[in-house]
XYZ file of C-alpha atoms in Angstrom:
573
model
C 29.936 50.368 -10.138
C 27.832 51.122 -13.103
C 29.074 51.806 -16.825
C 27.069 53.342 -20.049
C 25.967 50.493 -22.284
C 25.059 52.282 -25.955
C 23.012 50.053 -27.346
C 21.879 46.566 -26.355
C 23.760 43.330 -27.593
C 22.480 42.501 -31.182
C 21.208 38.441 -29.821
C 18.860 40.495 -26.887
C 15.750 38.688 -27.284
C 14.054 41.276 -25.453
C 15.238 43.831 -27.827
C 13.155 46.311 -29.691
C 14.674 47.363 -32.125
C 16.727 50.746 -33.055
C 14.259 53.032 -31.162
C 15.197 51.615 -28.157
C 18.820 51.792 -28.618
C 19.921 54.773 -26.802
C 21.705 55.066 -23.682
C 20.864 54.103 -20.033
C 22.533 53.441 -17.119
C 23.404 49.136 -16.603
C 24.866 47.374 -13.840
C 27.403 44.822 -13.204
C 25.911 41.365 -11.339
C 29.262 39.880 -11.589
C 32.996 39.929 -12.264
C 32.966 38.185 -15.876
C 30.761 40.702 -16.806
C 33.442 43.381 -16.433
C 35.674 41.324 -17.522
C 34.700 38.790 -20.477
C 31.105 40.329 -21.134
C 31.706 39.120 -24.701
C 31.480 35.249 -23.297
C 28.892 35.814 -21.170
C 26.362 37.322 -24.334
C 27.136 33.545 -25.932
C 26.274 32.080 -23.249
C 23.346 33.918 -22.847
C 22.417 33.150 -26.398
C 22.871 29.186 -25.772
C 20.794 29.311 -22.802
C 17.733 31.710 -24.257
C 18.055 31.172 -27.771
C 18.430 34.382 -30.312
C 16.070 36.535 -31.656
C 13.539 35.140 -34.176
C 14.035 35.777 -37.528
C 11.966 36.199 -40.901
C 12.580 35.017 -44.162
C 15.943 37.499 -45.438
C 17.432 36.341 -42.101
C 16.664 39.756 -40.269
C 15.881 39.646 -36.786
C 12.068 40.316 -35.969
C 11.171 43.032 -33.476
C 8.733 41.591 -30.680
C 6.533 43.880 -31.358
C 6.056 42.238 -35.140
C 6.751 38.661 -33.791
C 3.767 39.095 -31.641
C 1.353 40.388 -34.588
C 1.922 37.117 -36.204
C 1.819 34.918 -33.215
C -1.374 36.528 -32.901
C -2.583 36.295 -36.295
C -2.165 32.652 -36.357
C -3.973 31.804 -33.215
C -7.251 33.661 -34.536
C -6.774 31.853 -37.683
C -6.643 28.415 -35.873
C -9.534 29.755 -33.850
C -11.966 30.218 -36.213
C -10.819 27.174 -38.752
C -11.707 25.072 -35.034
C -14.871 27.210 -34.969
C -16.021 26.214 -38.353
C -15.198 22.374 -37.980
C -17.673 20.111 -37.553
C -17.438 17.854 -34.685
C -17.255 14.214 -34.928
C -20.273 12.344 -34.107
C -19.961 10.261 -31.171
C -23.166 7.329 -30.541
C -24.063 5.962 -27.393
C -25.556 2.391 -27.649
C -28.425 2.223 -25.158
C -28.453 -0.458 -22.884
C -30.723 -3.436 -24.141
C -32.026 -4.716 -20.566
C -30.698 -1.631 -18.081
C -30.774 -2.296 -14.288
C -33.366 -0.799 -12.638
C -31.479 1.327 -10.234
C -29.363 2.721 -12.626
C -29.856 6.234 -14.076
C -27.678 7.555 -16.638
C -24.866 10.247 -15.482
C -25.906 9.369 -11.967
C -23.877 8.186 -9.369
C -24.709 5.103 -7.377
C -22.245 3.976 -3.784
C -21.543 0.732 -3.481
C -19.700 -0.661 0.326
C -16.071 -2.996 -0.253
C -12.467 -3.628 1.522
C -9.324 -2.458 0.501
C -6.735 -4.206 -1.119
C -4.265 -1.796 -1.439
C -2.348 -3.068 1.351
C -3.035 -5.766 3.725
C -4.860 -3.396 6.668
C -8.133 -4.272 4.574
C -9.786 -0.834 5.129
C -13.479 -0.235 4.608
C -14.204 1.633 1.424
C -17.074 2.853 -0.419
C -16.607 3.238 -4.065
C -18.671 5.860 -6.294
C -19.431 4.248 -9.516
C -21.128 6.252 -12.777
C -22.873 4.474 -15.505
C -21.259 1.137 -14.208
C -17.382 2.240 -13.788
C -16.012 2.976 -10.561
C -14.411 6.654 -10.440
C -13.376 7.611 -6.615
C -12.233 6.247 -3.836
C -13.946 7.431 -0.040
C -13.411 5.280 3.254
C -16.414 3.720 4.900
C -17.658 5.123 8.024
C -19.461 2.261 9.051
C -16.251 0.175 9.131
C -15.213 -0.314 12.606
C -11.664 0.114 12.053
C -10.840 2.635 9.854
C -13.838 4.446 10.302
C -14.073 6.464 6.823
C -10.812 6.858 6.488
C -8.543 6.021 3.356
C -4.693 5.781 3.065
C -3.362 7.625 -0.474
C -2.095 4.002 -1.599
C -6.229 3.232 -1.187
C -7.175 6.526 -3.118
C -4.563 5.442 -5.716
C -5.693 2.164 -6.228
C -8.614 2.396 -8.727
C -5.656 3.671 -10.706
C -4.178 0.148 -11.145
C -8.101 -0.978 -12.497
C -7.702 1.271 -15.874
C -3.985 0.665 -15.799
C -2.839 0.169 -19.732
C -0.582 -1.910 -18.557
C -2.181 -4.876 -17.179
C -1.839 -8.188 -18.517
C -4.722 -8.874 -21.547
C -4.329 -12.927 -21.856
C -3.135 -15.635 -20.401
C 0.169 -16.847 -21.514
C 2.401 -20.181 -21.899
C 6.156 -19.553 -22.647
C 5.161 -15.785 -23.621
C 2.264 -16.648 -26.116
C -1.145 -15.440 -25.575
C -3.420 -18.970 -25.128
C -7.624 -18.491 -23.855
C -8.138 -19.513 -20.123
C -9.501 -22.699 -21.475
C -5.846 -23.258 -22.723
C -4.122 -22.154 -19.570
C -6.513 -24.698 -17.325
C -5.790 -27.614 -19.165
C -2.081 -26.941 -19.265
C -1.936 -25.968 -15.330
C -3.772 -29.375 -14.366
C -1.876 -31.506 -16.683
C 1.575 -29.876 -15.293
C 1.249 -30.034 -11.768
C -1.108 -33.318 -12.006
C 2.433 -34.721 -12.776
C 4.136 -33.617 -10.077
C 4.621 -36.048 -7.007
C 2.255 -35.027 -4.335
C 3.527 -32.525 -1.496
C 5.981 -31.048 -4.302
C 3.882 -28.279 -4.966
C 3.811 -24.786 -3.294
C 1.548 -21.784 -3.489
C 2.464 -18.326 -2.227
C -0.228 -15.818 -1.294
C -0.646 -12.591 0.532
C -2.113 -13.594 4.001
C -5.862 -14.459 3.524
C -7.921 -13.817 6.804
C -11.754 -14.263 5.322
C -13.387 -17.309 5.852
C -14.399 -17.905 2.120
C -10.936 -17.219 0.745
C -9.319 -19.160 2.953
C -11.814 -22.314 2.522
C -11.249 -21.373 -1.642
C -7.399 -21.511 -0.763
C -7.438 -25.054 1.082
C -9.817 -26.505 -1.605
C -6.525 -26.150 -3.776
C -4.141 -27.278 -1.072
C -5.997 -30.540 -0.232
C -6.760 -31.078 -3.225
C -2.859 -30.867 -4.965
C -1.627 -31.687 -1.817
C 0.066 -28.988 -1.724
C 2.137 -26.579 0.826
C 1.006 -22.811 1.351
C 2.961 -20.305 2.280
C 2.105 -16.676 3.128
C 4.466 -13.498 2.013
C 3.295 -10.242 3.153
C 5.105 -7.074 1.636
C 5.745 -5.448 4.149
C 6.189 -8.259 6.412
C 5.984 -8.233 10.503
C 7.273 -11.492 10.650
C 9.531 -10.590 13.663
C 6.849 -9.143 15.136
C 4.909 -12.250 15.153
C 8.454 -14.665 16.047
C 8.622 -11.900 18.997
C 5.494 -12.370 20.182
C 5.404 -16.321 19.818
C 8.410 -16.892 21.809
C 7.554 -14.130 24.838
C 3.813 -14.764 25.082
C 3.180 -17.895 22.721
C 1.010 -16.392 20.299
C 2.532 -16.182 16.751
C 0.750 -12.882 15.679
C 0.700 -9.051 15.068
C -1.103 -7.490 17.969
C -3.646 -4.675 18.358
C -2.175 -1.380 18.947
C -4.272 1.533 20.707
C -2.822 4.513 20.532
C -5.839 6.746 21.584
C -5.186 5.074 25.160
C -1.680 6.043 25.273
C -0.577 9.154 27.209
C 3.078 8.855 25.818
C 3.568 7.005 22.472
C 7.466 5.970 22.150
C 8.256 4.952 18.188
C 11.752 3.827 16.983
C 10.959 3.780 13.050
C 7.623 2.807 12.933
C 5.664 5.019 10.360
C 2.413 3.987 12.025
C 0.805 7.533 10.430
C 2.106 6.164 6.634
C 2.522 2.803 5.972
C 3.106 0.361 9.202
C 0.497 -2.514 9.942
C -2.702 -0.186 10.173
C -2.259 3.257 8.881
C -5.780 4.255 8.599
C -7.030 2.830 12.001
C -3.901 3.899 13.628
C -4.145 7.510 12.406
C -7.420 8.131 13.663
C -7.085 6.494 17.198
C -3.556 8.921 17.223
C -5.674 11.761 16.599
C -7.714 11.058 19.280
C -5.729 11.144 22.179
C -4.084 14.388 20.986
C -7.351 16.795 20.786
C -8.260 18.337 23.930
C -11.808 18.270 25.329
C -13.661 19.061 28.620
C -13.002 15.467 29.322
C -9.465 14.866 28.072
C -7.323 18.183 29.418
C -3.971 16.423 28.172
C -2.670 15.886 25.221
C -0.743 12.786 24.578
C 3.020 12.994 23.969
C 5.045 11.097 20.673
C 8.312 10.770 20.481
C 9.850 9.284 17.358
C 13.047 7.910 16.576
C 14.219 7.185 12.983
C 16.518 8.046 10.168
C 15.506 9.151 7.474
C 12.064 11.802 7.803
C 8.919 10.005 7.962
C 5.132 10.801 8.261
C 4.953 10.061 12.115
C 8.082 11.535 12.550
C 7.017 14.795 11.120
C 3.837 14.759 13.427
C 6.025 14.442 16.837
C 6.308 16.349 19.609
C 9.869 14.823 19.515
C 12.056 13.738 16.845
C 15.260 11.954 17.514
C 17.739 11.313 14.158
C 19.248 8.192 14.799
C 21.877 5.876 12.605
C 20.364 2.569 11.333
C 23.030 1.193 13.005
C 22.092 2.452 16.563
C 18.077 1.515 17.085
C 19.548 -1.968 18.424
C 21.187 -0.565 20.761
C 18.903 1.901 21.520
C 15.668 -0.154 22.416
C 18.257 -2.950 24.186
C 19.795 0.458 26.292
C 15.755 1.269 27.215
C 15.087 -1.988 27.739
C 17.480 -2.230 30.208
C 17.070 1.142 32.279
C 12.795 -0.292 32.281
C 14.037 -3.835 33.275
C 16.400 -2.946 36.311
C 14.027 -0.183 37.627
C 10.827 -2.683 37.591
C 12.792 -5.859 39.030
C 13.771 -7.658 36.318
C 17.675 -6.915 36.252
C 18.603 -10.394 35.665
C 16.856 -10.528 32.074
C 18.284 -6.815 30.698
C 19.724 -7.233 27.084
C 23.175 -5.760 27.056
C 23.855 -2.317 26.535
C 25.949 -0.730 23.674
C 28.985 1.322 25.336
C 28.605 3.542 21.743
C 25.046 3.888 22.211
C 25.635 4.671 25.814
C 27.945 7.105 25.185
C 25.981 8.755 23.232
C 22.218 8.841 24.039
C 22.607 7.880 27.618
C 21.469 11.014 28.990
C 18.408 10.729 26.569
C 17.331 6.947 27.494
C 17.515 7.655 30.929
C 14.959 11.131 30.553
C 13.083 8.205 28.350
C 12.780 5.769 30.410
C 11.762 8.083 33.699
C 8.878 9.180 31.804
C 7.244 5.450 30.557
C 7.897 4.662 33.935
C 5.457 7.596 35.151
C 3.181 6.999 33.135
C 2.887 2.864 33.588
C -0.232 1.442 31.761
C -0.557 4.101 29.889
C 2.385 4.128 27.044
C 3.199 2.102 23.964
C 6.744 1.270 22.787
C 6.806 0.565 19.367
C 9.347 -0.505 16.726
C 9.350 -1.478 13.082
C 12.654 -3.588 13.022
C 13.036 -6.422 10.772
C 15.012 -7.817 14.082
C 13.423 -10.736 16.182
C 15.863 -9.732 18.988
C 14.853 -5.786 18.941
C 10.858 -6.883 19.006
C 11.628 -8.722 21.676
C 13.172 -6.288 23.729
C 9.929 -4.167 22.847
C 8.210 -6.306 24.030
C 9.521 -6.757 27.402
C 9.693 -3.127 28.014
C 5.529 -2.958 27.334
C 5.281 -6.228 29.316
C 7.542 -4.183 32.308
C 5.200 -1.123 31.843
C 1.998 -3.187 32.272
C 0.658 -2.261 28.446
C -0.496 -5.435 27.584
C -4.152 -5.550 27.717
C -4.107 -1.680 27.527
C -2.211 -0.332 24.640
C -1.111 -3.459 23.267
C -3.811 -6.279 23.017
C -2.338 -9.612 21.958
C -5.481 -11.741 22.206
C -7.335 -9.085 19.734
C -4.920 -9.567 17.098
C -4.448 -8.608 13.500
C -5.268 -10.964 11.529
C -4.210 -9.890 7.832
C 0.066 -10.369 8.712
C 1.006 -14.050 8.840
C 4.408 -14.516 6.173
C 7.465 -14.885 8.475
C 11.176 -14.718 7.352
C 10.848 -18.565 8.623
C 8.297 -20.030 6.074
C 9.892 -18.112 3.152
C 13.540 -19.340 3.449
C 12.277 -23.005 4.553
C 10.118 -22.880 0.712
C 13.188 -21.380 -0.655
C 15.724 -24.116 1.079
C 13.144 -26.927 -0.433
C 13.105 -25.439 -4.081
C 16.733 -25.517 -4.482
C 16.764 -28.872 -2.713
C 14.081 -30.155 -5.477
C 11.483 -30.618 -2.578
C 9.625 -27.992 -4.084
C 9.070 -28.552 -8.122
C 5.931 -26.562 -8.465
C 5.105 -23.235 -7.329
C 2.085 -20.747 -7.759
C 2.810 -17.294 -7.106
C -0.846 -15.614 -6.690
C -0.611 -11.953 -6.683
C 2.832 -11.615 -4.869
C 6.366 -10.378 -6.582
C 9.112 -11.465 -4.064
C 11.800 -11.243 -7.176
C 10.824 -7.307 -6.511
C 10.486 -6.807 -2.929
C 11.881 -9.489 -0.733
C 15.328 -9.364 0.719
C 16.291 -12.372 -0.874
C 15.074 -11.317 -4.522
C 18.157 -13.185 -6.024
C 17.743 -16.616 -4.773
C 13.877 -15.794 -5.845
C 15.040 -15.412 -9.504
C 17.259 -18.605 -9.476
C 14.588 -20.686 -7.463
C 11.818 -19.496 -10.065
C 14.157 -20.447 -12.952
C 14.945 -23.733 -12.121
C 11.962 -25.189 -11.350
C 9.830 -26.836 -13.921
C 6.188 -25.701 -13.600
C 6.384 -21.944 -12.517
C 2.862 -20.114 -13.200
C 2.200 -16.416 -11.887
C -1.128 -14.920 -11.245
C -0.287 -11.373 -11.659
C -1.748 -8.524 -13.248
C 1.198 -7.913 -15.688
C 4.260 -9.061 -15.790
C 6.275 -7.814 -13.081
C 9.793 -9.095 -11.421
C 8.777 -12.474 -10.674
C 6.239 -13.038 -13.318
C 9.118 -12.756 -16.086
C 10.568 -15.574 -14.286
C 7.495 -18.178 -14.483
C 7.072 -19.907 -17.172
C 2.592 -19.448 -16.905
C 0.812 -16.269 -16.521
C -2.916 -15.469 -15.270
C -4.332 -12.016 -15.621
C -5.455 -11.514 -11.772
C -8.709 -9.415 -11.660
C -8.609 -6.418 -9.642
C -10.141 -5.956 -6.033
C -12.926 -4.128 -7.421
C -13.564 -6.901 -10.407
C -13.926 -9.710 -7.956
C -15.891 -11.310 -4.725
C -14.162 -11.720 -1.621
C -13.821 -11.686 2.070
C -11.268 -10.612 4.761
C -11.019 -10.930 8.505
C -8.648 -8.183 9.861
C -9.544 -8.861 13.471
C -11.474 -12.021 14.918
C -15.364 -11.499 15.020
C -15.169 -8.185 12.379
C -15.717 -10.330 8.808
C -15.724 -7.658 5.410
C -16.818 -8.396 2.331
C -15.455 -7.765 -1.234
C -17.957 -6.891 -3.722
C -16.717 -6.287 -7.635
C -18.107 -2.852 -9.580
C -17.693 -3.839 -12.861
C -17.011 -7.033 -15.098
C -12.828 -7.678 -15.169
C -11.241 -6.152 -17.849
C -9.022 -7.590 -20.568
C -10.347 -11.424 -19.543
C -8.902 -11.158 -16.117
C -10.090 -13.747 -13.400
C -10.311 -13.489 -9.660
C -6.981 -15.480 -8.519
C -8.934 -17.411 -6.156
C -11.567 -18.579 -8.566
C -8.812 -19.741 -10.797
C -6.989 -22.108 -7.897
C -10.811 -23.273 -7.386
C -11.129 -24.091 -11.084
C -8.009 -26.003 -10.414
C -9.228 -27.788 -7.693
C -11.686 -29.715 -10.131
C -14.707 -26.859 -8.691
C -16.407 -25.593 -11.494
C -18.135 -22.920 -9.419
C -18.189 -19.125 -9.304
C -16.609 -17.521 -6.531
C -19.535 -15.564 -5.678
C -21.241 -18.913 -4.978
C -18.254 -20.503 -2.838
C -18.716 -17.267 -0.582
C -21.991 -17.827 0.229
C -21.612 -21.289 0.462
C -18.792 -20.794 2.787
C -21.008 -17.612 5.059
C -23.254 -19.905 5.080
C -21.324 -22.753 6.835
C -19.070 -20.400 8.668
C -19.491 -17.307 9.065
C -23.808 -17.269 9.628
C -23.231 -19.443 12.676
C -21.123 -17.370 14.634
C -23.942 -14.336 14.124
C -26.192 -16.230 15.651
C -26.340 -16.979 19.603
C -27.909 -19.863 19.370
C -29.223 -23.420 17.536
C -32.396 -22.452 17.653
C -31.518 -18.747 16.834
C -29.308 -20.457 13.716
C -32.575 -22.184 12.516
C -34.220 -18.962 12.418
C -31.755 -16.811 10.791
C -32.496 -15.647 7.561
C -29.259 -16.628 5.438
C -30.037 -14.495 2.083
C -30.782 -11.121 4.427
C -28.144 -11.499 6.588
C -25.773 -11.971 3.309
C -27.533 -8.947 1.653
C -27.310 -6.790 4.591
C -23.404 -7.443 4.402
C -22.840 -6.615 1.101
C -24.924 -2.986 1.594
C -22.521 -2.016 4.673
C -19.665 -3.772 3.693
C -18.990 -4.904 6.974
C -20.628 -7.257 9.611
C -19.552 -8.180 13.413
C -20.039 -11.379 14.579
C -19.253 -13.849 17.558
C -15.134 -13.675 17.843
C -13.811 -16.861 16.932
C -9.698 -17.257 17.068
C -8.499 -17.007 13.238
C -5.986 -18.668 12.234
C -4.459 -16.447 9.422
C -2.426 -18.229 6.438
């Protein structure tokens, strides 16, 4: 099918002029153009525009639309190229630090706050501003690696968003302001009616900095972890007494069974998790097999797209999936009598699959991990029978080595939430959490925060929650302020600040000192706090704690970012 076109349409862009108007062979891509060609040049012209014009209103050839196009640009080039740039000044510093050497780059060792897995990181800074993110290898745990929310975070430091004052009912006010208003509002209060809601603090000097406030309002903390494990932990506490997230180990698992756990992206430990993964998956002279992962979700994850086997599940079915496992592992290892029920649906369905499932954790007892990340205390605690059935604990799934940095529970949050809306609860600090944004229970957030009388946020703008509280702080960032973490018992961190906070920000947990009536730096309640609790425990002995040099053990910290000492059970809140 081909026709003679004479000339092209007069709104052809592409179009040349009359020299080019003679005839040649076309051809039709469609129906409508056989039939309505007429509708289909208009449309053309809408989408594509017309040919340019000059002044009379006579279309321009390309040929003279380029000339001028042209013309212009060299005339922009060389008015540029005769311009005389602004001059810019640098003020030299008036008492410059030693070490530092203009346009060169200096390292300096800290922990991640990006999430709560508290990875090691060390953080290139030029001429005093931090400007990329690596992971530190000396960190036992993640071992130089660095999750993308970690790489992203020094975005958040020169966000132009972030909060530039403190406020009272919307109105900038100085810190000085703020202070006296906090103390005089919840110094009113009845004692015990005031709550503060952190992230889970694991370092020994934040959490000492944290009870200074508690003891000294009298007031009730209460941890809130985004994303939360809390039925994790209420799994764990009711089948082995131990309310807390345990230590996976996936490089000693031969056969690693996930229902939608993104342990590669974003669940519990990314980093740490990734690289003991890795592990048991290259081959060497002395590890000739490669573990196997199967993954069950819904929708496509990280993990999922790294497994060997991928199983597309309904939300609706991982219940009754794990219970159907659980099952088939309990009756073939004894333990018939305490098998959760099976779904019939489920059954139906999958049955062929749980039974090929469970044959193979069975072979390979000791030497598997079933995981899930269910919000469901009844689905964690059918995982955890079937690793307690396959003899994992104390191989792939350490409970006594715990992780420390996951201690909010569904629990603590609705009994704070039952006691504001009670009036138990008529004060409430929310320090660097936004559960108006990503809890489950966001609306009875916004009406709890509403109704109560002294609301304050420390926040670093204001987000969901902090448009609900009547007080704002501007919260430093992690690399503006001191700090400490624990993620596992006997491994302490330290957080060291790069630069002075921006915009009059403040550490979060030097403002609840300053509320606590101590007018000290946090830099100086850390090593206060190392030096009651944390120097102790890296030496073996009195007489070896009498002979430790405080100020070089502290020093040596800061420089690797990292120290291991004498495992003591922590008690994460």
């Amino acid at each position: 099918m081909d026709r003679t076109v004479p000339t092209k349409p007069e709104n052809d862009i592409a179009s040349d002029g009359p020299a080019l108007a003679t005839s040649r062979p076309a051809y039709w891509q469609r129906v409508e153009e056989l039939i309505e060609p007429t509708s289909l040049d208009a449309a053309r012209t809408i989408e594509f525009g017309g040919a340019p014009t000059i002044g009379d209103g006579s279309e321009l050839a390309r040929r003279d639309f380029l000339k001028v196009v042209g013309a212009t640009f060299a005339a922009a080039t060389v008015t540029v190229g005769c311009e005389r740039r602004k001059v810019l000044e640098a003020i030299p510093y008036t008492d410059k630090p030693p070490e530092l050497v203009p346009g060169q780059s200096l390292w300096y060792a800290t922990t991640c706050n990006a999430c709560p897995a508290r990875c090691g990181l060390l953080m290139k800074a030029r001429d005093g501003r931090p400007i990329k993110v690596e992971g530190n290898p000396e960190h036992p745990l993640s071992k130089g690696g660095v999750c993308a929310a970690g790489q992203a975070s020094i975005l958040d430091l020169y966000d132009g968003d972030r909060l530039r004052a403190p406020q009272i009912a919307g109105k900038p006010v100085t810190w000085d302001e703020l202070d006296v208003a906090v103390g005089k509002s919840l110094a009113g209060l009845p004692r015990g009616s005031v709550a503060v809601v952190t992230p889970t603090v694991s370092g020994p000097g934040t959490r000492a900095a944290l009870a200074a406030f508690v003891d000294d309002m009298g007031a009730r903390h209460v941890a809130y972890d985004s994303p939360g494990y809390g039925a994790i932990i209420a799994a764990h506490m009711a089948s082995h007494g131990r309310s807390a997230v345990p230590s996976y180990h996936f490089d000693r698992a031969r056969l690693v069974l996930a229902f939608d756990a993104d342990f590669l992206g974003t669940w519990v430990s990314p980093v740490a998790f990734a690289r003991a993964w890795a592990t048991g998956r290259k081959l060497s002279a002395d590890h000739k097999e490669m573990s196997r992962h199967v993954h069950v979700e819904t929708q496509l994850s990280l993990s999922g797209s790294n497994a060997d086997e991928r199983v597309r599940v309904l939300p609706s079915e991982q219940r009754g999936l794990v219970f159907g496992l659980a099952a088939r592992i309990a009756a073939e290892t004894g333990l018939a009598t305490a098998a959760p029920s099976r779904d019939a649906a489920v059954e139906k369905q999958y049955g062929p699959w749980l039974d090929q499932a469970a044959s193979a954790l069975l072979a390979v007892r000791g030497a598997s991990l079933v995981i899930s990340g269910a919000d469901d205390v009844a689905t964690q605690a059918a995982i955890n029978l079937i690793n307690q059935q396959l003899g994992n604990y104390g191989i792939t799934v350490d409970i006594n080595t715990s992780c420390a940095v996951y201690a909010g529970t569904a629990a603590s949050e609705e009994k704070l939430l039952a006691d504001i809306e009670s009036g138990a609860i008529q004060g409430l600090v929310l320090a660097e959490v936004n559960p108006v944004y990503d809890s489950r229970q966001r609306t009875r957030w916004a009406a709890a925060i509403d109704n109560l009388g002294v609301s304050v946020a420390l926040c670093d703008r204001i987000d969901e929650s902090a448009a609900h509280c009547k007080m704002h702080g501007p919260a430093a960032h992690f690399l503006e302020s001191w700090g400490d973490h624990e993620p596992q018992p006997g491994l302490v961190s330290v957080q060291q600040p790069l630069l002075r906070a921006l915009h009059g920000a403040r550490p979060s947990l030097e403002t609840l000192l300053i509320w606590s009536g101590r007018k000290v730096s946090l830099l100086e309640h850390l090593q206060g706090s190392w030096r009651q609790l944390v120097a102790p425990r890296a030496a073996a002995g009195a007489t070896a704690i009498k002979e430790l040099n405080f100020q070089a053990f502290w020093d040596t910290a800061v420089r690797d970012g990292v120290v291991a000492v004498n495992a003591a059970r922590v008690l994460p809140g």
